């Protein structure tokens, strides 16, 4: 903790909450070699300064080292211990050319500046300069350490169920929670890709740095995908798109008519978004790597293989729908032209990262979007 940090909370509070020793002075007698700045910076995997004040960043930009924290930042082995900064300050201080200049210098010196949040500030003003939320900082720190295997790629992902209206108050949908698709979006972003997520109706938080387009029906999803797909280099269709929709959605709520007879509903098939995207990319010889999902209830391998050919995609990911919908974990079967690879039971995020690494390898190996 710097001296300024001690004005906000005490070292005792910090120690009690973190259950870790707190250091404030380079002369702390607990270090028997008087080399705290060396000891601490050698045992770290990374240094994250949160919050990083305008003053502290100015100090770092100048390479000054008059307290333990700035000293250990300067003394750290730069090749192995990255420095990340989570700025926090008043909006005027944030936008000041001096602060921006210092940040540019810190970036040029190899630091990663994580950005700031927007909203109410401690001083009562509103604007840019809030420290990111702790969970966001943790997500950014974790993302920092993921291999950047999809750098330069534009990834378009569909996720969640679709909802097909019967009338203004009712509809049909399915049990997809969207968790797998959202985990894939997060993993793709962590891997360095620009990610657009077209999401059906789910109540999940948007992963950090991911652009999200919310849709409701299969046809909304198809329209959103059509709008985004030209910019994409990878398309991952993870959504559980409703296969059918009511042929007509009633304008008014359908009422019981007292006869005891249920209304008859006619269904029509929805457009197959994945098959259409894959087919159009092939027709235009576009370099778009398409990945499909199959939520099956049995015979996973045979169904996934057949579906891969039918959809015309190089890679199809099978999972057992009823076993995974709504859960935080899953198991995947990656099916391609050559055979199948099992990704055993794990959290959806761990599986998403493995899947992204696998897709990245296929793209690097020059995988063509040819499912046939
Ligand atoms: N999919 C799609 N558009 C649809 C239906 C499915 O884009 N109208 C995509 C899904 O996102 C998924 C893959 O196609 O990537 C497989 O979806 P699934 O519903 O499991 O397959 P179906 O084509 O419906 O085949 P089946 O009826 O045999 O289950």
PDB file of N, CA, C and O and ligand atoms in Angstrom, residues 158 218 221 235-244 270-275 291-296 303 307 310-311 316, ligand 1:
ATOM      1  N   UNK A 158     -23.454 -17.226 -32.186  1.00  0.00           N
ATOM      2  CA  UNK A 158     -24.853 -17.179 -31.746  1.00  0.00           C
ATOM      3  C   UNK A 158     -24.964 -17.994 -30.463  1.00  0.00           C
ATOM      4  O   UNK A 158     -24.247 -18.975 -30.278  1.00  0.00           O
ATOM      5  N   UNK A 218     -35.952 -16.748 -34.177  1.00  0.00           N
ATOM      6  CA  UNK A 218     -34.965 -17.289 -35.126  1.00  0.00           C
ATOM      7  C   UNK A 218     -34.762 -16.328 -36.292  1.00  0.00           C
ATOM      8  O   UNK A 218     -33.644 -16.135 -36.768  1.00  0.00           O
ATOM      9  N   UNK A 221     -32.654 -13.537 -35.269  1.00  0.00           N
ATOM     10  CA  UNK A 221     -31.265 -14.006 -35.172  1.00  0.00           C
ATOM     11  C   UNK A 221     -30.651 -14.090 -36.559  1.00  0.00           C
ATOM     12  O   UNK A 221     -29.508 -13.652 -36.779  1.00  0.00           O
ATOM     13  N   UNK A 235     -17.313 -18.221 -37.661  1.00  0.00           N
ATOM     14  CA  UNK A 235     -18.716 -18.202 -37.240  1.00  0.00           C
ATOM     15  C   UNK A 235     -18.974 -19.444 -36.393  1.00  0.00           C
ATOM     16  O   UNK A 235     -18.757 -20.568 -36.838  1.00  0.00           O
ATOM     17  N   UNK A 236     -19.390 -19.220 -35.147  1.00  0.00           N
ATOM     18  CA  UNK A 236     -19.670 -20.349 -34.253  1.00  0.00           C
ATOM     19  C   UNK A 236     -21.158 -20.305 -33.886  1.00  0.00           C
ATOM     20  O   UNK A 236     -21.610 -19.395 -33.195  1.00  0.00           O
ATOM     21  N   UNK A 237     -21.904 -21.280 -34.395  1.00  0.00           N
ATOM     22  CA  UNK A 237     -23.360 -21.307 -34.172  1.00  0.00           C
ATOM     23  C   UNK A 237     -23.638 -22.183 -32.971  1.00  0.00           C
ATOM     24  O   UNK A 237     -23.712 -23.406 -33.082  1.00  0.00           O
ATOM     25  N   UNK A 238     -23.768 -21.542 -31.822  1.00  0.00           N
ATOM     26  CA  UNK A 238     -23.968 -22.290 -30.586  1.00  0.00           C
ATOM     27  C   UNK A 238     -25.438 -22.211 -30.135  1.00  0.00           C
ATOM     28  O   UNK A 238     -25.874 -22.935 -29.250  1.00  0.00           O
ATOM     29  N   UNK A 239     -26.202 -21.315 -30.770  1.00  0.00           N
ATOM     30  CA  UNK A 239     -27.589 -21.115 -30.337  1.00  0.00           C
ATOM     31  C   UNK A 239     -28.424 -22.366 -30.562  1.00  0.00           C
ATOM     32  O   UNK A 239     -28.196 -23.112 -31.514  1.00  0.00           O
ATOM     33  N   UNK A 240     -29.375 -22.566 -29.663  1.00  0.00           N
ATOM     34  CA  UNK A 240     -30.380 -23.619 -29.859  1.00  0.00           C
ATOM     35  C   UNK A 240     -31.569 -22.947 -30.539  1.00  0.00           C
ATOM     36  O   UNK A 240     -32.523 -22.516 -29.891  1.00  0.00           O
ATOM     37  N   UNK A 241     -31.452 -22.833 -31.863  1.00  0.00           N
ATOM     38  CA  UNK A 241     -32.478 -22.122 -32.638  1.00  0.00           C
ATOM     39  C   UNK A 241     -33.734 -22.990 -32.694  1.00  0.00           C
ATOM     40  O   UNK A 241     -33.636 -24.191 -32.968  1.00  0.00           O
ATOM     41  N   UNK A 242     -34.880 -22.393 -32.439  1.00  0.00           N
ATOM     42  CA  UNK A 242     -36.127 -23.167 -32.541  1.00  0.00           C
ATOM     43  C   UNK A 242     -36.277 -23.635 -33.986  1.00  0.00           C
ATOM     44  O   UNK A 242     -36.141 -22.839 -34.917  1.00  0.00           O
ATOM     45  N   UNK A 243     -36.533 -24.922 -34.154  1.00  0.00           N
ATOM     46  CA  UNK A 243     -36.650 -25.453 -35.515  1.00  0.00           C
ATOM     47  C   UNK A 243     -37.926 -24.963 -36.197  1.00  0.00           C
ATOM     48  O   UNK A 243     -37.971 -24.811 -37.406  1.00  0.00           O
ATOM     49  N   UNK A 244     -38.970 -24.761 -35.393  1.00  0.00           N
ATOM     50  CA  UNK A 244     -40.251 -24.336 -35.976  1.00  0.00           C
ATOM     51  C   UNK A 244     -40.788 -23.120 -35.236  1.00  0.00           C
ATOM     52  O   UNK A 244     -40.455 -22.882 -34.090  1.00  0.00           O
ATOM     53  N   UNK A 270     -38.210 -22.883 -39.359  1.00  0.00           N
ATOM     54  CA  UNK A 270     -37.386 -21.672 -39.357  1.00  0.00           C
ATOM     55  C   UNK A 270     -36.227 -21.825 -40.334  1.00  0.00           C
ATOM     56  O   UNK A 270     -35.824 -22.938 -40.652  1.00  0.00           O
ATOM     57  N   UNK A 271     -35.679 -20.711 -40.799  1.00  0.00           N
ATOM     58  CA  UNK A 271     -34.487 -20.802 -41.649  1.00  0.00           C
ATOM     59  C   UNK A 271     -33.334 -21.424 -40.878  1.00  0.00           C
ATOM     60  O   UNK A 271     -33.196 -21.191 -39.675  1.00  0.00           O
ATOM     61  N   UNK A 272     -32.524 -22.211 -41.554  1.00  0.00           N
ATOM     62  CA  UNK A 272     -31.340 -22.793 -40.911  1.00  0.00           C
ATOM     63  C   UNK A 272     -30.187 -21.802 -41.068  1.00  0.00           C
ATOM     64  O   UNK A 272     -29.578 -21.681 -42.132  1.00  0.00           O
ATOM     65  N   UNK A 273     -29.894 -21.072 -40.002  1.00  0.00           N
ATOM     66  CA  UNK A 273     -28.927 -19.965 -40.062  1.00  0.00           C
ATOM     67  C   UNK A 273     -27.537 -20.491 -40.397  1.00  0.00           C
ATOM     68  O   UNK A 273     -26.862 -19.994 -41.307  1.00  0.00           O
ATOM     69  N   UNK A 274     -27.112 -21.521 -39.690  1.00  0.00           N
ATOM     70  CA  UNK A 274     -25.762 -22.058 -39.882  1.00  0.00           C
ATOM     71  C   UNK A 274     -25.574 -22.599 -41.301  1.00  0.00           C
ATOM     72  O   UNK A 274     -24.587 -22.266 -41.978  1.00  0.00           O
ATOM     73  N   UNK A 275     -26.517 -23.429 -41.740  1.00  0.00           N
ATOM     74  CA  UNK A 275     -26.367 -24.037 -43.072  1.00  0.00           C
ATOM     75  C   UNK A 275     -26.308 -22.951 -44.142  1.00  0.00           C
ATOM     76  O   UNK A 275     -25.504 -23.027 -45.078  1.00  0.00           O
ATOM     77  N   UNK A 291     -18.385 -23.246 -37.475  1.00  0.00           N
ATOM     78  CA  UNK A 291     -18.462 -24.313 -36.478  1.00  0.00           C
ATOM     79  C   UNK A 291     -19.919 -24.442 -36.031  1.00  0.00           C
ATOM     80  O   UNK A 291     -20.551 -23.451 -35.675  1.00  0.00           O
ATOM     81  N   UNK A 292     -20.436 -25.665 -36.072  1.00  0.00           N
ATOM     82  CA  UNK A 292     -21.808 -25.894 -35.627  1.00  0.00           C
ATOM     83  C   UNK A 292     -21.830 -26.629 -34.300  1.00  0.00           C
ATOM     84  O   UNK A 292     -20.828 -27.198 -33.869  1.00  0.00           O
ATOM     85  N   UNK A 293     -22.976 -26.605 -33.662  1.00  0.00           N
ATOM     86  CA  UNK A 293     -23.195 -27.375 -32.440  1.00  0.00           C
ATOM     87  C   UNK A 293     -24.333 -28.351 -32.685  1.00  0.00           C
ATOM     88  O   UNK A 293     -25.197 -28.113 -33.537  1.00  0.00           O
ATOM     89  N   UNK A 294     -24.337 -29.427 -31.959  1.00  0.00           N
ATOM     90  CA  UNK A 294     -25.462 -30.349 -32.011  1.00  0.00           C
ATOM     91  C   UNK A 294     -25.836 -30.701 -30.584  1.00  0.00           C
ATOM     92  O   UNK A 294     -25.008 -31.193 -29.827  1.00  0.00           O
ATOM     93  N   UNK A 295     -27.056 -30.369 -30.224  1.00  0.00           N
ATOM     94  CA  UNK A 295     -27.568 -30.770 -28.915  1.00  0.00           C
ATOM     95  C   UNK A 295     -28.412 -32.005 -29.151  1.00  0.00           C
ATOM     96  O   UNK A 295     -29.501 -31.921 -29.723  1.00  0.00           O
ATOM     97  N   UNK A 296     -27.894 -33.144 -28.752  1.00  0.00           N
ATOM     98  CA  UNK A 296     -28.601 -34.397 -29.006  1.00  0.00           C
ATOM     99  C   UNK A 296     -29.073 -34.991 -27.687  1.00  0.00           C
ATOM    100  O   UNK A 296     -28.602 -34.609 -26.604  1.00  0.00           O
ATOM    101  N   UNK A 303     -25.083 -38.916 -34.719  1.00  0.00           N
ATOM    102  CA  UNK A 303     -25.903 -37.738 -35.019  1.00  0.00           C
ATOM    103  C   UNK A 303     -25.036 -36.541 -35.383  1.00  0.00           C
ATOM    104  O   UNK A 303     -25.349 -35.783 -36.303  1.00  0.00           O
ATOM    105  N   UNK A 307     -24.910 -34.587 -38.888  1.00  0.00           N
ATOM    106  CA  UNK A 307     -25.252 -33.160 -38.874  1.00  0.00           C
ATOM    107  C   UNK A 307     -24.146 -32.318 -39.495  1.00  0.00           C
ATOM    108  O   UNK A 307     -24.393 -31.349 -40.197  1.00  0.00           O
ATOM    109  N   UNK A 310     -24.533 -32.558 -43.133  1.00  0.00           N
ATOM    110  CA  UNK A 310     -25.770 -31.898 -43.570  1.00  0.00           C
ATOM    111  C   UNK A 310     -25.622 -30.374 -43.535  1.00  0.00           C
ATOM    112  O   UNK A 310     -26.095 -29.672 -44.414  1.00  0.00           O
ATOM    113  N   UNK A 311     -24.948 -29.880 -42.504  1.00  0.00           N
ATOM    114  CA  UNK A 311     -24.803 -28.424 -42.386  1.00  0.00           C
ATOM    115  C   UNK A 311     -23.673 -27.903 -43.265  1.00  0.00           C
ATOM    116  O   UNK A 311     -23.549 -26.698 -43.454  1.00  0.00           O
ATOM    117  N   UNK A 316     -18.019 -29.813 -36.173  1.00  0.00           N
ATOM    118  CA  UNK A 316     -19.283 -29.795 -35.442  1.00  0.00           C
ATOM    119  C   UNK A 316     -19.045 -30.284 -34.014  1.00  0.00           C
ATOM    120  O   UNK A 316     -18.329 -31.254 -33.789  1.00  0.00           O
TER     121      UNK A 316
HETATM  122  N1  LIG B   1     -28.984 -24.021 -36.294  1.00  0.00           N
HETATM  123  C1  LIG B   1     -29.185 -22.835 -36.968  1.00  0.00           C
HETATM  124  N2  LIG B   1     -30.443 -22.507 -37.427  1.00  0.00           N
HETATM  125  C2  LIG B   1     -31.472 -23.348 -37.210  1.00  0.00           C
HETATM  126  C3  LIG B   1     -31.280 -24.570 -36.536  1.00  0.00           C
HETATM  127  C4  LIG B   1     -30.018 -24.873 -36.084  1.00  0.00           C
HETATM  128  O1  LIG B   1     -28.242 -22.074 -37.155  1.00  0.00           O
HETATM  129  N3  LIG B   1     -32.670 -22.999 -37.667  1.00  0.00           N
HETATM  130  C5  LIG B   1     -27.623 -24.380 -35.874  1.00  0.00           C
HETATM  131  C6  LIG B   1     -27.434 -24.435 -34.376  1.00  0.00           C
HETATM  132  O2  LIG B   1     -26.985 -23.208 -33.881  1.00  0.00           O
HETATM  133  C7  LIG B   1     -26.386 -25.521 -34.243  1.00  0.00           C
HETATM  134  C8  LIG B   1     -26.693 -26.462 -35.369  1.00  0.00           C
HETATM  135  O3  LIG B   1     -27.386 -25.672 -36.316  1.00  0.00           O
HETATM  136  O4  LIG B   1     -25.093 -25.039 -34.487  1.00  0.00           O
HETATM  137  C9  LIG B   1     -27.479 -27.684 -34.983  1.00  0.00           C
HETATM  138  O5  LIG B   1     -28.673 -27.359 -34.407  1.00  0.00           O
HETATM  139  P1  LIG B   1     -29.727 -28.486 -33.970  1.00  0.00           P
HETATM  140  O6  LIG B   1     -30.984 -27.791 -33.628  1.00  0.00           O
HETATM  141  O7  LIG B   1     -29.138 -29.359 -32.939  1.00  0.00           O
HETATM  142  O8  LIG B   1     -29.846 -29.297 -35.287  1.00  0.00           O
HETATM  143  P2  LIG B   1     -31.036 -29.409 -36.277  1.00  0.00           P
HETATM  144  O9  LIG B   1     -30.588 -28.844 -37.559  1.00  0.00           O
HETATM  145  O10 LIG B   1     -32.251 -28.851 -35.681  1.00  0.00           O
HETATM  146  O11 LIG B   1     -31.179 -30.979 -36.460  1.00  0.00           O
HETATM  147  P3  LIG B   1     -32.150 -32.004 -35.680  1.00  0.00           P
HETATM  148  O12 LIG B   1     -33.523 -31.531 -35.972  1.00  0.00           O
HETATM  149  O13 LIG B   1     -31.760 -33.300 -36.272  1.00  0.00           O
HETATM  150  O14 LIG B   1     -31.800 -31.925 -34.222  1.00  0.00           O
END
